[in-house]
Tab-separated table of C-alpha atoms in Angstrom:
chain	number	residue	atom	x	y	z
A	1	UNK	CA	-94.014	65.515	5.241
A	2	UNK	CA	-94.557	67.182	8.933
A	3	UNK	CA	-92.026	66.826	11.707
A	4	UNK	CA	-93.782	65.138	13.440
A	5	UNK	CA	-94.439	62.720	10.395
A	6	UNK	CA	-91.090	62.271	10.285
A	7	UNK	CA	-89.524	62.083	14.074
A	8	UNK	CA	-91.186	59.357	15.901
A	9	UNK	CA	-94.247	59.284	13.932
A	10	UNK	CA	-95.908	56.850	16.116
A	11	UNK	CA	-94.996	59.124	19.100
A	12	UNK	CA	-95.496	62.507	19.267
A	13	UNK	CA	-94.516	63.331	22.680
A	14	UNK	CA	-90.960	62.238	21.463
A	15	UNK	CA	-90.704	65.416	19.720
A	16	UNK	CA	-90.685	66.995	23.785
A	17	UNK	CA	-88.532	64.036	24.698
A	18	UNK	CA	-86.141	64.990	22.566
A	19	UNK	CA	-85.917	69.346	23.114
A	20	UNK	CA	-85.768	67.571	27.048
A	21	UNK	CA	-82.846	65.613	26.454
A	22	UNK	CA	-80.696	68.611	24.539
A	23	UNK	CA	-81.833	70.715	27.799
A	24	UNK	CA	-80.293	67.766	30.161
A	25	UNK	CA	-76.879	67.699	28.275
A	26	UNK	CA	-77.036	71.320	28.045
A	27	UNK	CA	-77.218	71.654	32.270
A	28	UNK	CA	-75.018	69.046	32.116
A	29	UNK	CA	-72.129	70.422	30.168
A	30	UNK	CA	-72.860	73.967	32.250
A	31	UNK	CA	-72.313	71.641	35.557
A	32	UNK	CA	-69.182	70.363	34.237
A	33	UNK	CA	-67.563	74.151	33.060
A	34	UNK	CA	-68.515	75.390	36.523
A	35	UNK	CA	-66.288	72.055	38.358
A	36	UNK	CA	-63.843	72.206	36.035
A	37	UNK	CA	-62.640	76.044	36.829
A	38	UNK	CA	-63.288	75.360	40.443
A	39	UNK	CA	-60.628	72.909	39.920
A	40	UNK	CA	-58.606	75.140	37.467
A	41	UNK	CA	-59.029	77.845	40.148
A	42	UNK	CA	-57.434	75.421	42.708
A	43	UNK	CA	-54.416	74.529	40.775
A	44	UNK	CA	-53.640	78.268	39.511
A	45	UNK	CA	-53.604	79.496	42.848
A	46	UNK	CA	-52.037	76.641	45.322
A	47	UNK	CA	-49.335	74.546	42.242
A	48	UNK	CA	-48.527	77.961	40.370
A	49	UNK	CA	-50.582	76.872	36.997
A	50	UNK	CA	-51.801	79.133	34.678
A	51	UNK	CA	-54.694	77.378	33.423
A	52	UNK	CA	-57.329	79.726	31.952
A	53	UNK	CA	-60.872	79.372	33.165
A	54	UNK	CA	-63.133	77.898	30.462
A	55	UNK	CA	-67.307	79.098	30.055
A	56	UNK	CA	-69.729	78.517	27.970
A	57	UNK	CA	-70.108	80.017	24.509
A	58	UNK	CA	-74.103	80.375	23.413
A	59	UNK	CA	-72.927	81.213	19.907
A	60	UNK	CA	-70.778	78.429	19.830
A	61	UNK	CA	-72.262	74.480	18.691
A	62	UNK	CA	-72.515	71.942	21.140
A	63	UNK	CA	-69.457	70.581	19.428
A	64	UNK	CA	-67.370	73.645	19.604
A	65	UNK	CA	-67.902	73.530	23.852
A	66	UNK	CA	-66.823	70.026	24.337
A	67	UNK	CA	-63.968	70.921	22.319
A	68	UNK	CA	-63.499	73.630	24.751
A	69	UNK	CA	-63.885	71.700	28.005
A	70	UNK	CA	-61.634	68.768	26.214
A	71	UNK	CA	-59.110	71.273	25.896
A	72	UNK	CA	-58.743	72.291	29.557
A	73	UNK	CA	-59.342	69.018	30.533
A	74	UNK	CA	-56.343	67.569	28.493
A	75	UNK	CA	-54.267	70.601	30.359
A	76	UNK	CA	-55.408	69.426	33.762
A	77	UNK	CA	-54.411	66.250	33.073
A	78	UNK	CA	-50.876	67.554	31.568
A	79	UNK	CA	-50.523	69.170	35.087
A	80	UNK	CA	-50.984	66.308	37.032
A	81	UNK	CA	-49.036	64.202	34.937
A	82	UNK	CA	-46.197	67.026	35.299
A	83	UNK	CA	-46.519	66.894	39.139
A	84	UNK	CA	-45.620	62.859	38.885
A	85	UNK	CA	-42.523	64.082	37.007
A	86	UNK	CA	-41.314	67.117	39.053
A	87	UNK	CA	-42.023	63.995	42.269
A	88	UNK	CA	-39.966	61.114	40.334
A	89	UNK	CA	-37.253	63.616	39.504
A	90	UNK	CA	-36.605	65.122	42.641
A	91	UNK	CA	-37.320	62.294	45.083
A	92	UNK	CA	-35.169	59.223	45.737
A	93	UNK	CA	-37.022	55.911	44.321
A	94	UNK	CA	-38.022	54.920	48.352
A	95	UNK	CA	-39.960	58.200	48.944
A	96	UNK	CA	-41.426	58.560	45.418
A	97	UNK	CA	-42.948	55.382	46.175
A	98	UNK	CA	-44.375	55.947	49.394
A	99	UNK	CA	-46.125	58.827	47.741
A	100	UNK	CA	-48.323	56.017	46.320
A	101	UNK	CA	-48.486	53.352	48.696
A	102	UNK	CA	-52.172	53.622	49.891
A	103	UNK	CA	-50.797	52.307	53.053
A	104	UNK	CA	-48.615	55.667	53.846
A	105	UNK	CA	-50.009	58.044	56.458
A	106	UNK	CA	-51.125	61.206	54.125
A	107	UNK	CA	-49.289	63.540	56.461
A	108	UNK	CA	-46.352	61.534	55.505
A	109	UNK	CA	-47.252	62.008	51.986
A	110	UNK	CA	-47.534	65.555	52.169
A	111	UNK	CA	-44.473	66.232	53.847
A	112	UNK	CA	-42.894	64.740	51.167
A	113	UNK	CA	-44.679	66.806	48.057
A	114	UNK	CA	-43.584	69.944	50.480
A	115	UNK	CA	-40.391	69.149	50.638
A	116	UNK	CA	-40.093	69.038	46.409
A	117	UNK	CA	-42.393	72.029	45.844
A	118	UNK	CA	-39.797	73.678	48.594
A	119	UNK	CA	-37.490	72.848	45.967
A	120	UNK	CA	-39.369	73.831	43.126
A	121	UNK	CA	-40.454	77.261	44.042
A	122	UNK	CA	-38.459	78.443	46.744
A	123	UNK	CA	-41.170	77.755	49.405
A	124	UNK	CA	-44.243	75.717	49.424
A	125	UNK	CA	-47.808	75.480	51.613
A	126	UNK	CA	-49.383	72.255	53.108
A	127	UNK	CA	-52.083	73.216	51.403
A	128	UNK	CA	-49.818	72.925	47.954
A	129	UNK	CA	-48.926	69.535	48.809
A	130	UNK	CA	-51.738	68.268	49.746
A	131	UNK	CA	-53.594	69.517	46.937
A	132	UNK	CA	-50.841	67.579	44.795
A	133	UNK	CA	-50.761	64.542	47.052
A	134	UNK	CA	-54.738	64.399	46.200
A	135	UNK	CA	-54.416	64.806	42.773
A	136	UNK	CA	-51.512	61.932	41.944
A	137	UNK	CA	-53.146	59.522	44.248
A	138	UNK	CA	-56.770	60.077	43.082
A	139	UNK	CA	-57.326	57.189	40.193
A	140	UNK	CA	-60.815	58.408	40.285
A	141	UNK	CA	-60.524	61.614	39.276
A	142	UNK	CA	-58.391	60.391	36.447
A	143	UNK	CA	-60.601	57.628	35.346
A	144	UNK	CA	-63.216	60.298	35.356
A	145	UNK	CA	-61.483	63.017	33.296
A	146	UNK	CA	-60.474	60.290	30.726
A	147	UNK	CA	-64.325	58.934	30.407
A	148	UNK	CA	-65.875	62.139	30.253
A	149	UNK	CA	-63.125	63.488	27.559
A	150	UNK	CA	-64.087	60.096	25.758
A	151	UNK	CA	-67.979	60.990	26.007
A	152	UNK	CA	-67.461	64.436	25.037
A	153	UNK	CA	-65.896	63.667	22.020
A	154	UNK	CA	-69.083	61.403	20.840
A	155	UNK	CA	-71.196	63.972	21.872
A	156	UNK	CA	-69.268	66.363	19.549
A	157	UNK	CA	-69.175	64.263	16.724
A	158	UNK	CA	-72.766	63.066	17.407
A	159	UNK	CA	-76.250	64.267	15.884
A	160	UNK	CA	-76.408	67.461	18.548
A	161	UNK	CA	-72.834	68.527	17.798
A	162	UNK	CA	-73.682	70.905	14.643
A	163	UNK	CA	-76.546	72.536	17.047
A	164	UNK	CA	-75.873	75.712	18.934
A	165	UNK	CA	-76.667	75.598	22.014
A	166	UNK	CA	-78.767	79.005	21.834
A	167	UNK	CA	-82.123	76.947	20.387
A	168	UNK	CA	-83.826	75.881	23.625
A	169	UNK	CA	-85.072	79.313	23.636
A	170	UNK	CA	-86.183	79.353	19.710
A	171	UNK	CA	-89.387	77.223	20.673
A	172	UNK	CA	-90.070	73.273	19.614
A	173	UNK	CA	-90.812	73.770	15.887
A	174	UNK	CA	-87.718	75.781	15.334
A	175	UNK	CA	-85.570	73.381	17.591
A	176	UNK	CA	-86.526	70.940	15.240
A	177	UNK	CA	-85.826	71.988	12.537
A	178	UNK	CA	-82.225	72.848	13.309
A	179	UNK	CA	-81.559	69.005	14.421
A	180	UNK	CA	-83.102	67.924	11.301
A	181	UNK	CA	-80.283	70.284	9.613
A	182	UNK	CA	-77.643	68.488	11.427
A	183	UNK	CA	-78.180	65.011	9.745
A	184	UNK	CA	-79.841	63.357	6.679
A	185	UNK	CA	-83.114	62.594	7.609
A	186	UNK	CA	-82.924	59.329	6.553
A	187	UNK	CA	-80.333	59.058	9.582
A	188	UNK	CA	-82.045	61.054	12.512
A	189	UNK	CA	-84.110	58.533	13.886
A	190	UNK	CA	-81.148	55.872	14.627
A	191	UNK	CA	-79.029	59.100	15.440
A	192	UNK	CA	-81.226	60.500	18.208
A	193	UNK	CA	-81.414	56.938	19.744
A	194	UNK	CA	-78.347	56.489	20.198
A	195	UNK	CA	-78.025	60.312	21.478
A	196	UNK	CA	-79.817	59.037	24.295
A	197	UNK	CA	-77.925	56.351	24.705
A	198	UNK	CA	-74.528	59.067	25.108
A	199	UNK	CA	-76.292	61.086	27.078
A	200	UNK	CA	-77.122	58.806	29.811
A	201	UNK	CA	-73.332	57.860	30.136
A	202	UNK	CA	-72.497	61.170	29.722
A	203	UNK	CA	-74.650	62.347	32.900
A	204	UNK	CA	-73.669	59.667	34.811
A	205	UNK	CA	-69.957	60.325	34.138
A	206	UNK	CA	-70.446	63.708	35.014
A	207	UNK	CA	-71.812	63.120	38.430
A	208	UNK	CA	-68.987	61.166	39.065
A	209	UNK	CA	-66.292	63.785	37.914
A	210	UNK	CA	-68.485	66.439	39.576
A	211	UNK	CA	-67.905	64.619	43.017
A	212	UNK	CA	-64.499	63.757	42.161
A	213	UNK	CA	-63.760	67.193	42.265
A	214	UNK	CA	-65.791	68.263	44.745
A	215	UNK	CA	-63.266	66.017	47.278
A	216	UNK	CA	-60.470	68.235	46.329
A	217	UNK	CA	-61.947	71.624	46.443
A	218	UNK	CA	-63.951	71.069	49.646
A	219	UNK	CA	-60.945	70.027	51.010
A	220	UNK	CA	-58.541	72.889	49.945
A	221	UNK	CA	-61.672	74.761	51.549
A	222	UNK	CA	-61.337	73.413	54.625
A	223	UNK	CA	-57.459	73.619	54.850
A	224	UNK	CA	-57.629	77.408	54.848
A	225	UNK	CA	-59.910	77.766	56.862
């Protein structure tokens, strides 16, 4: 039977549709491995982590790089969480408090993270604390880490995830060929339906954790300057 028999026989143009869609979560993922080290970039050089940046492998799968970004995202959140920590530890319950109350001035706020990261490393920047005050009391950003780590990990274990992500440039036929080597046939039409399904959440997540930390970064940006 042709491919095009067997993926959306009554629609040919899917066969497009579908190298289309692999493109979109491709530029997607590449989005989110560029945000993700300007963040990691950020918290290396302003809280003292040692984070290392993350890129894209082309002879990886599409599996193998969410793994990757997981990864660093799991250590960003570690971070953050250790930041909470190094604040409840050092900080008498009143001020640790305030460091949360959305109705404390955030000058306030980061005169108190300064004050611990004095502590902590012998001397500390406003641009340290704010960096951590923006980080603990941004529920976004968390939210968003968490949902895209969720997404990723469907996308992984999804019909895409055996694929490498070298075969947009193998032409249509060949692209083809190497989803239908990812899954039973039987499978692939359900599969790739519900592939767009993942990757419409997963784009819109991404947007979301793209401008999440975007807010950070642009301000960090604007602190030095």
């Amino acid at each position: 039977m042709a491919l095009s028999d067997l993926l959306y026989p009554d629609n040919p143009k899917r066969k497009q549709e579908l190298v289309h869609l692999h493109q979109e979560l491709l530029d997607s993922m590449s989005t989110n491995f560029h945000a993700t080290n300007e963040l990691v970039g950020v918290l290396n050089e302003h809280l003292g982590c040692t984070i290392t940046p993350i890129e894209m492998r082309e002879s990886s799968t599409v599996k193998e790089n969410c793994e990757i970004i997981i990864q660093v995202m799991n250590e960003i959140q570690h971070q953050v969480q250790k930041i909470d920590s190094d604040m409840k530890d050092k900080l008498e319950p009143v001020l640790y408090q305030k460091l949360y109350d959305i109705k404390e001035p955030e000058l306030e706020k980061i005169a108190i993270a300064q004050r611990v990261f004095s502590i902590i490393f012998g001397e500390a920047t406003s641009t340290a604390a704010m960096v951590a005050i923006k980080l603990l009391g941004s529920n976004h950003l968390t939210l968003t880490v968490s949902k895209l780590i969720g997404l990723l990990a469907q996308i992984g274990a999804s019909v895409l995830g055996g694929v490498s992500i070298t075969i947009i440039g193998l032409g249509l036929e060949m692209i083809l060929h190497a989803i239908l080597g990812a899954v039973e046939r039987s499978q692939l039409l359900t599969a790739v339906r519900s592939y767009e399904k993942h990757l419409a959440e997963f784009k819109a997540a991404s947007e979301k954790y793209q401008r999440a930390i975007h807010e950070v970064t642009s301000l960090v940006r604007q602190q030095v300057q």
